[in-house]
């Protein structure tokens, strides 16, 4: 009836019906009229705002100033009238990463924070998952913006930024280095060094050695311009191959060892720095056509030298027993090699706390502490390190780097001090 008689909507009629009779009969007419006038004025004000752009801009301005007053803070970005090109490196945080390289040449990086410092006597943390056919051989700390320079047996050098190395957990295997650097199928990585961007100066050098006894020194600054396909680091003669590359300050002694048990120690100053595409100079005169260099050491401390043979004999000798000579000589005897002893296969600088991994040619791995190998004279045949089955020989001996030994504030090894 209200809807038909007064033209009210359903909501209006329902509102009247919901009112109490007392309120309905005592409704104040003046109050209703006042409210009506206020609504009419509000409608007119809204219409004037819609019709005037100036009023709308004033309202927006006042509201923005109110927001600024309530939530405003100092600007965090800097606006400059100069355009610069950004690359991926600008977006990557500089932080230290733990790099691990295995005997089978797999590499990975892990955040230093993964290896929390522990008190002495702790149990350590789980490192790379142990595998019978592989183990961690090198472990060191580098910045994400540092370069890792990989040298192949063909004398080429390849660059990789640390942040381009795949990141993995402590138990991850990593990625094959040859796939990471994209070298030729017949190339094999024989050495590597870690270099920070600000270290490519003329007062640092890359010292290299080949199987045929050639040594070479090149200024580190010559490797400051990375190329995707790599560059030649040393000219390799036919039948020769690169075996070592180290970073030096130019003031160290170099020690070379050969398969026939000879070694020579001479000052690095005897090698004149040369360009990248050069052969180098003679470091040692080999005693026979089948003799070859098995390792190069940069002597930085008075420790001990470990030598070992393919028939499982080895020994340690104080470095002081290796007197300095002129470069290019035949050297001195570092181990008596006979048919019983076999050819020398390794020469390394070690300390008593190191562990060694002895690898047989049948794939068996044997781990032993260096402390069990006694230190004896230079011109001796050494002692039996392991018993070999008939027909088997030792193919390699290397230091083991244990990730459990690492802490965040005291890296134990660096590319300049480790033996490969």
Short mmCIF file of C-alpha atoms in Angstrom, two decimals:
data_model
loop_
_atom_site.label_atom_id
_atom_site.label_comp_id
_atom_site.label_asym_id
_atom_site.label_seq_id
_atom_site.Cartn_x
_atom_site.Cartn_y
_atom_site.Cartn_z
CA UNK A 1 0.00 0.00 0.00
CA UNK A 2 2.85 2.42 0.80
CA UNK A 3 4.50 1.65 -2.50
CA UNK A 4 1.28 2.15 -4.50
CA UNK A 5 -0.05 5.13 -2.56
CA UNK A 6 3.11 7.18 -2.18
CA UNK A 7 5.33 5.88 -4.97
CA UNK A 8 7.94 4.50 -2.56
CA UNK A 9 10.49 1.85 -3.35
CA UNK A 10 10.46 -1.52 -1.69
CA UNK A 11 13.43 -0.60 0.56
CA UNK A 12 11.78 2.68 1.59
CA UNK A 13 8.47 1.00 2.37
CA UNK A 14 10.23 -1.77 4.34
CA UNK A 15 12.17 0.85 6.36
CA UNK A 16 8.90 2.55 7.36
CA UNK A 17 7.31 -0.74 8.34
CA UNK A 18 10.33 -1.64 10.46
CA UNK A 19 9.99 1.54 12.53
CA UNK A 20 8.20 1.40 15.85
CA UNK A 21 4.78 3.09 15.90
CA UNK A 22 5.93 5.47 18.63
CA UNK A 23 8.86 6.69 16.52
CA UNK A 24 6.79 6.87 13.37
CA UNK A 25 4.11 9.11 14.89
CA UNK A 26 6.65 11.34 16.67
CA UNK A 27 8.90 11.85 13.65
CA UNK A 28 10.45 15.31 13.65
CA UNK A 29 9.56 17.04 10.42
CA UNK A 30 12.16 19.79 10.87
CA UNK A 31 14.97 17.25 11.28
CA UNK A 32 13.98 15.48 8.11
CA UNK A 33 13.87 18.74 6.17
CA UNK A 34 17.33 19.75 7.51
CA UNK A 35 18.83 16.43 6.47
CA UNK A 36 17.23 16.83 3.06
CA UNK A 37 18.78 20.27 2.60
CA UNK A 38 22.24 18.93 3.62
CA UNK A 39 21.99 16.11 1.09
CA UNK A 40 21.00 18.54 -1.64
CA UNK A 41 24.02 20.75 -0.78
CA UNK A 42 26.39 17.73 -0.78
CA UNK A 43 25.09 16.66 -4.17
CA UNK A 44 25.69 20.16 -5.51
CA UNK A 45 29.24 20.13 -4.12
CA UNK A 46 30.04 16.77 -5.71
CA UNK A 47 28.61 17.96 -9.03
CA UNK A 48 30.77 21.09 -8.90
CA UNK A 49 33.87 18.92 -8.31
CA UNK A 50 33.00 16.75 -11.30
CA UNK A 51 32.53 19.87 -13.42
CA UNK A 52 35.80 21.59 -12.33
CA UNK A 53 39.26 20.16 -13.10
CA UNK A 54 40.89 22.78 -10.84
CA UNK A 55 38.93 21.54 -7.82
CA UNK A 56 39.82 17.95 -8.61
CA UNK A 57 43.54 18.82 -8.81
CA UNK A 58 43.36 20.69 -5.48
CA UNK A 59 41.77 17.67 -3.79
CA UNK A 60 44.42 15.31 -5.23
CA UNK A 61 47.19 17.68 -4.11
CA UNK A 62 45.81 17.93 -0.56
CA UNK A 63 45.43 14.15 -0.27
CA UNK A 64 49.00 13.51 -1.54
CA UNK A 65 50.41 16.06 0.92
CA UNK A 66 48.52 14.31 3.69
CA UNK A 67 49.98 10.94 2.62
CA UNK A 68 53.47 12.48 2.48
CA UNK A 69 53.09 13.90 5.96
CA UNK A 70 51.91 10.56 7.34
CA UNK A 71 54.12 8.05 5.49
CA UNK A 72 56.94 10.10 3.90
CA UNK A 73 60.69 9.21 4.38
CA UNK A 74 64.03 10.12 2.79
CA UNK A 75 64.53 8.93 -0.80
CA UNK A 76 66.56 5.74 -0.99
CA UNK A 77 67.64 5.99 -4.63
CA UNK A 78 69.80 8.63 -6.23
CA UNK A 79 68.70 10.28 -9.46
CA UNK A 80 71.59 11.40 -11.66
CA UNK A 81 71.51 12.84 -15.17
CA UNK A 82 73.98 10.28 -16.56
CA UNK A 83 73.15 6.96 -18.21
CA UNK A 84 75.32 3.90 -17.52
CA UNK A 85 75.20 0.35 -18.87
CA UNK A 86 74.53 -2.34 -16.29
CA UNK A 87 75.72 -5.92 -16.63
CA UNK A 88 75.03 -9.07 -14.66
CA UNK A 89 78.05 -8.49 -12.42
CA UNK A 90 76.51 -5.25 -11.10
CA UNK A 91 73.57 -7.28 -9.83
CA UNK A 92 75.65 -9.92 -7.99
CA UNK A 93 76.61 -9.36 -4.38
CA UNK A 94 80.29 -9.59 -3.50
CA UNK A 95 80.74 -12.41 -0.99
CA UNK A 96 83.21 -15.17 -0.23
CA UNK A 97 82.47 -18.61 -1.64
CA UNK A 98 84.07 -21.97 -0.88
CA UNK A 99 85.24 -23.64 -4.10
CA UNK A 100 85.88 -27.36 -4.25
CA UNK A 101 87.55 -29.27 -7.07
CA UNK A 102 87.63 -33.06 -7.07
CA UNK A 103 90.28 -35.44 -8.36
CA UNK A 104 88.10 -36.17 -11.40
CA UNK A 105 87.88 -32.40 -12.07
CA UNK A 106 84.38 -31.55 -10.92
CA UNK A 107 83.90 -28.06 -9.49
CA UNK A 108 81.23 -26.33 -7.41
CA UNK A 109 80.86 -23.32 -5.13
CA UNK A 110 79.19 -23.12 -1.74
CA UNK A 111 78.51 -20.12 0.47
CA UNK A 112 81.04 -19.64 3.27
CA UNK A 113 78.12 -19.34 5.71
CA UNK A 114 77.41 -23.05 5.07
CA UNK A 115 80.63 -23.85 6.94
CA UNK A 116 80.03 -22.38 10.38
CA UNK A 117 82.99 -21.97 12.69
CA UNK A 118 83.14 -24.69 15.32
CA UNK A 119 85.04 -25.12 18.53
CA UNK A 120 88.13 -27.27 18.55
CA UNK A 121 87.27 -30.94 18.95
CA UNK A 122 83.91 -30.69 17.19
CA UNK A 123 82.56 -33.35 14.85
CA UNK A 124 82.55 -31.06 11.80
CA UNK A 125 79.92 -30.96 9.07
CA UNK A 126 79.20 -33.29 6.20
CA UNK A 127 81.26 -32.28 3.18
CA UNK A 128 81.03 -33.57 -0.37
CA UNK A 129 79.52 -37.01 -0.48
CA UNK A 130 82.29 -39.61 -0.49
CA UNK A 131 82.59 -41.67 -3.64
CA UNK A 132 84.96 -44.52 -4.25
CA UNK A 133 86.04 -43.11 -7.59
CA UNK A 134 86.40 -39.44 -6.60
CA UNK A 135 87.34 -37.18 -3.70
CA UNK A 136 87.91 -33.50 -2.94
CA UNK A 137 91.43 -32.54 -3.96
CA UNK A 138 91.35 -28.73 -3.75
CA UNK A 139 89.32 -26.46 -1.50
CA UNK A 140 89.79 -22.71 -1.19
CA UNK A 141 87.89 -19.45 -0.68
CA UNK A 142 87.38 -16.85 -3.42
CA UNK A 143 85.14 -13.82 -3.91
CA UNK A 144 82.15 -14.09 -6.26
CA UNK A 145 83.73 -11.44 -8.52
CA UNK A 146 87.13 -13.17 -8.69
CA UNK A 147 88.41 -15.05 -11.73
CA UNK A 148 89.49 -18.68 -11.84
CA UNK A 149 92.05 -19.21 -14.61
CA UNK A 150 92.17 -22.78 -15.94
CA UNK A 151 95.25 -23.95 -17.85
CA UNK A 152 95.10 -26.99 -20.13
CA UNK A 153 97.85 -29.40 -21.12
CA UNK A 154 97.85 -27.82 -24.60
CA UNK A 155 98.98 -24.50 -23.11
CA UNK A 156 95.67 -22.61 -23.34
CA UNK A 157 94.07 -20.51 -20.61
CA UNK A 158 90.34 -20.11 -19.95
CA UNK A 159 88.58 -17.69 -17.60
CA UNK A 160 85.56 -18.35 -15.39
CA UNK A 161 84.00 -15.90 -12.96
CA UNK A 162 83.31 -17.47 -9.57
CA UNK A 163 79.63 -16.49 -9.80
CA UNK A 164 79.37 -18.51 -13.07
CA UNK A 165 80.45 -21.70 -11.28
CA UNK A 166 77.33 -23.73 -10.37
CA UNK A 167 76.37 -23.44 -6.72
CA UNK A 168 75.63 -26.62 -4.80
CA UNK A 169 75.21 -27.91 -1.28
CA UNK A 170 77.94 -29.62 0.68
CA UNK A 171 76.95 -33.04 -0.66
CA UNK A 172 76.62 -31.95 -4.32
CA UNK A 173 79.00 -33.37 -6.92
CA UNK A 174 79.46 -30.22 -8.98
CA UNK A 175 80.02 -29.78 -12.71
CA UNK A 176 82.80 -31.07 -14.95
CA UNK A 177 85.35 -28.30 -15.54
CA UNK A 178 85.82 -29.16 -19.23
CA UNK A 179 82.09 -28.57 -19.80
CA UNK A 180 82.18 -25.32 -17.84
CA UNK A 181 85.03 -23.70 -19.78
CA UNK A 182 84.18 -25.18 -23.19
CA UNK A 183 87.69 -26.36 -24.10
CA UNK A 184 88.56 -28.66 -26.98
CA UNK A 185 87.72 -32.38 -26.64
CA UNK A 186 91.40 -33.39 -26.63
CA UNK A 187 92.33 -30.85 -23.91
CA UNK A 188 92.63 -31.64 -20.21
CA UNK A 189 92.83 -29.11 -17.39
CA UNK A 190 96.25 -29.44 -15.76
CA UNK A 191 96.37 -26.39 -13.46
CA UNK A 192 94.28 -23.49 -12.18
CA UNK A 193 94.75 -20.29 -10.18
CA UNK A 194 92.34 -17.90 -8.45
CA UNK A 195 92.84 -14.18 -9.13
CA UNK A 196 90.97 -11.16 -7.80
CA UNK A 197 90.18 -8.36 -10.24
CA UNK A 198 92.62 -5.97 -8.55
CA UNK A 199 95.53 -8.48 -8.71
CA UNK A 200 96.18 -8.25 -12.46
CA UNK A 201 99.33 -6.18 -12.00
CA UNK A 202 102.87 -6.34 -13.31
CA UNK A 203 104.26 -7.25 -9.88
CA UNK A 204 102.58 -10.69 -9.97
CA UNK A 205 103.50 -13.48 -12.37
CA UNK A 206 102.18 -16.79 -13.66
CA UNK A 207 104.93 -19.44 -13.51
CA UNK A 208 104.42 -22.52 -15.69
CA UNK A 209 106.24 -25.81 -16.26
CA UNK A 210 105.99 -28.53 -18.91
CA UNK A 211 106.82 -32.24 -18.97
CA UNK A 212 109.98 -31.60 -21.00
CA UNK A 213 111.46 -29.31 -18.34
CA UNK A 214 110.53 -25.96 -19.89
CA UNK A 215 109.62 -23.18 -17.45
CA UNK A 216 108.08 -19.83 -18.24
CA UNK A 217 107.11 -16.68 -16.37
CA UNK A 218 104.55 -14.18 -17.65
CA UNK A 219 103.18 -11.06 -15.99
CA UNK A 220 99.73 -11.67 -14.56
CA UNK A 221 98.51 -8.48 -16.25
CA UNK A 222 98.81 -10.29 -19.60
CA UNK A 223 95.74 -12.33 -18.59
CA UNK A 224 93.53 -9.39 -17.60
CA UNK A 225 91.35 -9.45 -20.76
CA UNK A 226 89.18 -12.58 -20.73
CA UNK A 227 88.16 -14.22 -23.99
CA UNK A 228 85.37 -16.73 -24.25
CA UNK A 229 87.35 -19.16 -26.43
CA UNK A 230 90.47 -18.88 -24.28
CA UNK A 231 93.98 -17.74 -25.19
CA UNK A 232 97.40 -19.36 -25.54
CA UNK A 233 99.34 -19.07 -22.29
CA UNK A 234 102.46 -20.88 -23.48
CA UNK A 235 103.73 -22.29 -26.78
CA UNK A 236 103.86 -26.08 -26.41
CA UNK A 237 106.23 -28.12 -28.57
CA UNK A 238 105.11 -31.40 -30.13
CA UNK A 239 105.28 -34.22 -27.61
CA UNK A 240 105.24 -31.82 -24.64
CA UNK A 241 102.40 -30.69 -22.36
CA UNK A 242 101.77 -28.16 -19.59
CA UNK A 243 101.70 -29.70 -16.09
CA UNK A 244 101.71 -26.77 -13.64
CA UNK A 245 100.83 -23.08 -13.35
CA UNK A 246 101.24 -21.00 -10.19
CA UNK A 247 100.96 -17.35 -9.16
CA UNK A 248 104.16 -15.86 -7.79
CA UNK A 249 105.47 -12.53 -6.56
CA UNK A 250 108.72 -13.09 -8.44
CA UNK A 251 110.84 -13.79 -5.35
CA UNK A 252 110.33 -17.54 -4.82
CA UNK A 253 112.49 -20.57 -5.56
CA UNK A 254 111.29 -23.15 -8.08
CA UNK A 255 111.72 -26.89 -7.50
CA UNK A 256 111.25 -29.36 -10.38
CA UNK A 257 111.17 -33.16 -10.03
CA UNK A 258 111.45 -35.82 -12.75
CA UNK A 259 110.47 -39.47 -13.19
CA UNK A 260 114.12 -40.58 -13.00
CA UNK A 261 114.40 -39.22 -9.46
CA UNK A 262 116.22 -35.97 -10.28
CA UNK A 263 115.31 -32.50 -9.01
CA UNK A 264 116.58 -28.98 -9.36
CA UNK A 265 116.02 -25.88 -7.25
CA UNK A 266 116.72 -22.42 -8.65
CA UNK A 267 115.67 -18.83 -8.07
CA UNK A 268 112.68 -17.56 -9.97
CA UNK A 269 114.69 -14.45 -10.76
CA UNK A 270 116.67 -16.54 -13.26
CA UNK A 271 113.61 -16.64 -15.52
CA UNK A 272 113.04 -13.50 -17.57
CA UNK A 273 109.34 -12.58 -17.98
CA UNK A 274 108.08 -13.19 -21.51
CA UNK A 275 104.84 -12.79 -23.44
CA UNK A 276 101.99 -15.28 -23.58
CA UNK A 277 102.73 -16.83 -26.99
CA UNK A 278 106.29 -17.90 -26.13
CA UNK A 279 107.91 -21.24 -25.25
CA UNK A 280 109.83 -20.29 -22.15
CA UNK A 281 113.32 -21.45 -21.17
CA UNK A 282 114.93 -24.68 -19.99
CA UNK A 283 114.41 -25.34 -16.28
CA UNK A 284 116.11 -28.74 -16.08
CA UNK A 285 118.04 -30.93 -18.47
CA UNK A 286 116.39 -34.35 -18.55
CA UNK A 287 118.66 -37.34 -18.04
CA UNK A 288 117.15 -39.46 -20.86
CA UNK A 289 114.55 -39.40 -23.62
CA UNK A 290 111.98 -41.20 -21.44
CA UNK A 291 112.47 -38.84 -18.50
CA UNK A 292 109.89 -36.12 -17.83
CA UNK A 293 108.96 -33.56 -15.17
CA UNK A 294 106.25 -34.76 -12.77
CA UNK A 295 105.77 -31.62 -10.69
CA UNK A 296 106.78 -28.05 -9.93
CA UNK A 297 106.86 -26.44 -6.48
CA UNK A 298 107.15 -22.78 -5.55
CA UNK A 299 109.15 -22.84 -2.33
CA UNK A 300 107.56 -20.38 0.10
CA UNK A 301 108.39 -22.03 3.43
CA UNK A 302 110.93 -24.41 4.89
CA UNK A 303 108.74 -27.51 5.11
CA UNK A 304 109.28 -30.99 3.70
CA UNK A 305 109.20 -32.37 0.18
CA UNK A 306 107.30 -35.60 -0.44
CA UNK A 307 108.35 -37.82 -3.34
CA UNK A 308 106.86 -41.18 -4.27
CA UNK A 309 107.22 -43.84 -6.97
CA UNK A 310 104.92 -46.02 -9.03
CA UNK A 311 105.91 -49.12 -7.02
CA UNK A 312 104.63 -47.65 -3.75
CA UNK A 313 107.86 -46.27 -2.26
CA UNK A 314 108.04 -42.77 -0.82
CA UNK A 315 109.75 -40.45 1.64
CA UNK A 316 109.86 -36.95 3.03
CA UNK A 317 112.96 -34.75 2.91
CA UNK A 318 113.62 -31.35 4.43
CA UNK A 319 113.53 -28.61 1.79
CA UNK A 320 116.80 -27.23 3.13
CA UNK A 321 118.57 -30.31 1.68
CA UNK A 322 117.74 -29.08 -1.83
CA UNK A 323 120.47 -26.52 -2.48
CA UNK A 324 119.89 -23.74 -4.99
CA UNK A 325 121.52 -24.17 -8.43
CA UNK A 326 121.56 -22.49 -11.79
CA UNK A 327 118.58 -23.03 -14.06
CA UNK A 328 118.97 -25.60 -16.84
CA UNK A 329 121.28 -28.05 -15.06
CA UNK A 330 120.74 -31.78 -14.58
CA UNK A 331 119.86 -31.28 -10.93
CA UNK A 332 120.56 -33.54 -7.99
CA UNK A 333 119.28 -36.92 -6.92
CA UNK A 334 116.07 -36.71 -4.93
CA UNK A 335 115.23 -40.43 -5.00
CA UNK A 336 117.06 -43.52 -6.16
CA UNK A 337 114.89 -45.08 -8.86
CA UNK A 338 115.52 -48.74 -9.73
CA UNK A 339 113.45 -51.53 -11.21
CA UNK A 340 112.37 -52.40 -7.68
CA UNK A 341 111.55 -48.83 -6.66
CA UNK A 342 110.04 -47.76 -9.97
CA UNK A 343 109.78 -44.33 -11.58
CA UNK A 344 109.03 -41.25 -9.52
CA UNK A 345 105.45 -40.06 -10.09
CA UNK A 346 104.98 -37.15 -7.71
CA UNK A 347 106.75 -34.36 -5.85
CA UNK A 348 104.82 -32.23 -3.36
CA UNK A 349 105.36 -29.84 -0.49
CA UNK A 350 103.64 -31.23 2.62
CA UNK A 351 103.35 -30.75 6.36
CA UNK A 352 102.83 -33.38 9.04
CA UNK A 353 99.11 -32.67 9.43
CA UNK A 354 98.28 -33.42 5.77
CA UNK A 355 96.62 -36.58 4.49
CA UNK A 356 97.48 -38.31 1.22
CA UNK A 357 95.34 -40.26 -1.22
CA UNK A 358 97.24 -42.99 -3.06
CA UNK A 359 95.54 -44.01 -6.31
CA UNK A 360 96.38 -47.36 -7.89
CA UNK A 361 96.02 -48.02 -11.61
CA UNK A 362 93.27 -50.56 -10.86
CA UNK A 363 91.12 -47.80 -9.37
CA UNK A 364 91.69 -48.57 -5.67
CA UNK A 365 92.12 -45.53 -3.39
CA UNK A 366 94.11 -45.67 -0.15
CA UNK A 367 94.24 -42.82 2.37
CA UNK A 368 97.12 -42.32 4.78
CA UNK A 369 98.43 -39.48 7.00
CA UNK A 370 101.70 -37.78 6.05
CA UNK A 371 102.86 -38.11 9.66
CA UNK A 372 103.36 -41.86 9.07
CA UNK A 373 106.03 -41.14 6.44
CA UNK A 374 109.32 -40.40 8.18
CA UNK A 375 111.68 -37.69 7.01
CA UNK A 376 114.97 -39.06 5.61
CA UNK A 377 117.84 -37.92 3.40
CA UNK A 378 117.56 -36.74 -0.18
CA UNK A 379 119.72 -39.40 -1.90
CA UNK A 380 117.81 -42.43 -0.57
CA UNK A 381 115.25 -44.81 -2.02
CA UNK A 382 112.56 -44.19 0.60
CA UNK A 383 110.32 -46.65 2.41
CA UNK A 384 107.41 -48.83 1.37
CA UNK A 385 104.19 -46.81 1.60
CA UNK A 386 101.74 -49.51 0.50
CA UNK A 387 101.75 -53.11 -0.63
CA UNK A 388 100.69 -53.56 -4.24
CA UNK A 389 98.99 -56.56 -5.74
CA UNK A 390 100.88 -58.30 -8.53
CA UNK A 391 100.62 -56.34 -11.78
CA UNK A 392 99.39 -53.13 -10.15
CA UNK A 393 101.17 -49.79 -9.79
CA UNK A 394 100.53 -46.43 -8.17
CA UNK A 395 99.19 -44.00 -10.77
CA UNK A 396 99.03 -40.84 -8.63
CA UNK A 397 99.46 -39.50 -5.10
CA UNK A 398 97.75 -36.31 -4.04
CA UNK A 399 96.88 -34.35 -0.95
CA UNK A 400 93.35 -34.63 0.38
CA UNK A 401 91.55 -31.46 1.33
CA UNK A 402 88.92 -32.12 3.99
CA UNK A 403 85.96 -29.74 3.98
CA UNK A 404 85.32 -30.49 7.63
CA UNK A 405 88.60 -28.71 8.43
CA UNK A 406 87.42 -25.41 6.95
CA UNK A 407 86.14 -22.45 8.96
CA UNK A 408 84.66 -19.17 7.81
CA UNK A 409 87.51 -17.02 9.06
CA UNK A 410 90.65 -19.09 8.43
CA UNK A 411 90.98 -20.67 4.96
CA UNK A 412 93.61 -23.37 5.08
CA UNK A 413 94.49 -23.59 1.41
CA UNK A 414 94.69 -21.23 -1.52
CA UNK A 415 95.48 -21.81 -5.19
CA UNK A 416 98.96 -20.37 -4.58
CA UNK A 417 99.86 -22.95 -1.91
CA UNK A 418 98.08 -26.15 -2.88
CA UNK A 419 99.59 -29.01 -4.84
CA UNK A 420 97.73 -30.41 -7.82
#
